[in-house]
């Protein structure tokens, strides 16, 4: 179970695909409300990946998205955090 806080771009979408292929469960918000590429986030969400990112979200929405990423379904803890800071 991997939670990330990365720029939600097509490059990150490719990273997510690689992690899924390797057997990981992945969920993430974007680390920057201005760098989010909505089409990349939508493609991952359509595939069933919990992506909490929307270009131009408010600060309140941003914090809510990060909070949703920390815990997996049914309260399961994560194994790894990916962060670009």
CSV table of C-alpha atoms in Angstrom, one decimal:
chain,number,residue,atom,x,y,z
A,1,UNK,CA,0.0,0.0,0.0
A,2,UNK,CA,1.6,3.2,-1.3
A,3,UNK,CA,0.4,6.7,-0.7
A,4,UNK,CA,2.0,9.5,-2.6
A,5,UNK,CA,1.9,13.3,-2.7
A,6,UNK,CA,3.3,14.0,-6.1
A,7,UNK,CA,2.5,16.3,-9.1
A,8,UNK,CA,-0.5,14.5,-10.7
A,9,UNK,CA,0.8,14.5,-14.3
A,10,UNK,CA,1.0,12.0,-17.1
A,11,UNK,CA,4.5,11.1,-15.8
A,12,UNK,CA,3.0,10.3,-12.4
A,13,UNK,CA,0.2,8.4,-14.1
A,14,UNK,CA,2.9,6.2,-15.7
A,15,UNK,CA,4.6,5.7,-12.4
A,16,UNK,CA,1.3,4.6,-10.9
A,17,UNK,CA,0.8,2.1,-13.7
A,18,UNK,CA,4.3,0.6,-13.0
A,19,UNK,CA,3.5,0.3,-9.3
A,20,UNK,CA,0.2,-1.3,-10.0
A,21,UNK,CA,1.9,-3.8,-12.4
A,22,UNK,CA,4.3,-4.7,-9.6
A,23,UNK,CA,1.3,-5.5,-7.3
A,24,UNK,CA,1.1,-2.3,-5.2
A,25,UNK,CA,-2.1,-0.6,-4.1
A,26,UNK,CA,-1.7,3.1,-4.8
A,27,UNK,CA,-3.6,6.3,-3.9
A,28,UNK,CA,-2.6,9.9,-4.0
A,29,UNK,CA,-3.5,13.5,-4.0
A,30,UNK,CA,-1.6,16.1,-6.0
A,31,UNK,CA,1.2,18.0,-4.2
A,32,UNK,CA,0.4,21.1,-6.1
A,33,UNK,CA,-3.0,22.4,-7.0
A,34,UNK,CA,-1.7,24.2,-10.1
A,35,UNK,CA,0.3,21.4,-11.6
A,36,UNK,CA,-2.5,18.8,-11.7
A,37,UNK,CA,-3.3,17.5,-15.1
A,38,UNK,CA,-7.0,16.7,-14.8
A,39,UNK,CA,-6.9,14.3,-17.8
A,40,UNK,CA,-4.2,12.2,-16.1
A,41,UNK,CA,-6.1,12.2,-12.8
A,42,UNK,CA,-9.3,11.2,-14.5
A,43,UNK,CA,-7.6,8.3,-16.4
A,44,UNK,CA,-6.3,6.9,-13.1
A,45,UNK,CA,-9.6,7.3,-11.4
A,46,UNK,CA,-11.4,5.6,-14.3
A,47,UNK,CA,-9.0,2.7,-13.8
A,48,UNK,CA,-10.1,2.5,-10.2
A,49,UNK,CA,-7.1,4.2,-8.6
A,50,UNK,CA,-8.1,6.5,-5.7
A,51,UNK,CA,-6.8,9.8,-7.0
A,52,UNK,CA,-7.7,12.9,-5.0
A,53,UNK,CA,-6.6,15.7,-7.3
A,54,UNK,CA,-8.2,18.5,-9.2
A,55,UNK,CA,-6.5,21.5,-10.8
A,56,UNK,CA,-7.3,24.7,-8.9
A,57,UNK,CA,-8.8,23.1,-5.9
A,58,UNK,CA,-9.2,25.3,-2.8
A,59,UNK,CA,-6.9,25.0,0.2
A,60,UNK,CA,-9.7,23.3,2.1
A,61,UNK,CA,-10.2,20.8,-0.7
A,62,UNK,CA,-6.4,20.2,-0.9
A,63,UNK,CA,-6.2,19.4,2.8
A,64,UNK,CA,-9.2,17.1,2.6
A,65,UNK,CA,-7.6,15.2,-0.3
A,66,UNK,CA,-4.4,14.7,1.6
A,67,UNK,CA,-6.4,13.5,4.6
A,68,UNK,CA,-8.2,10.9,2.4
A,69,UNK,CA,-4.9,9.6,1.1
A,70,UNK,CA,-3.3,8.7,4.5
A,71,UNK,CA,-5.6,5.7,5.3
A,72,UNK,CA,-6.5,3.0,2.9
A,73,UNK,CA,-9.9,1.3,2.7
A,74,UNK,CA,-11.2,-0.2,5.9
A,75,UNK,CA,-8.7,1.7,7.9
A,76,UNK,CA,-5.7,-0.3,6.6
A,77,UNK,CA,-2.3,1.4,7.2
A,78,UNK,CA,0.0,2.2,4.3
A,79,UNK,CA,3.4,0.7,3.8
A,80,UNK,CA,5.2,3.6,2.0
A,81,UNK,CA,4.9,7.3,1.3
A,82,UNK,CA,6.1,8.9,-1.9
A,83,UNK,CA,6.6,12.6,-1.6
A,84,UNK,CA,8.5,15.0,-3.8
A,85,UNK,CA,9.2,17.6,-1.1
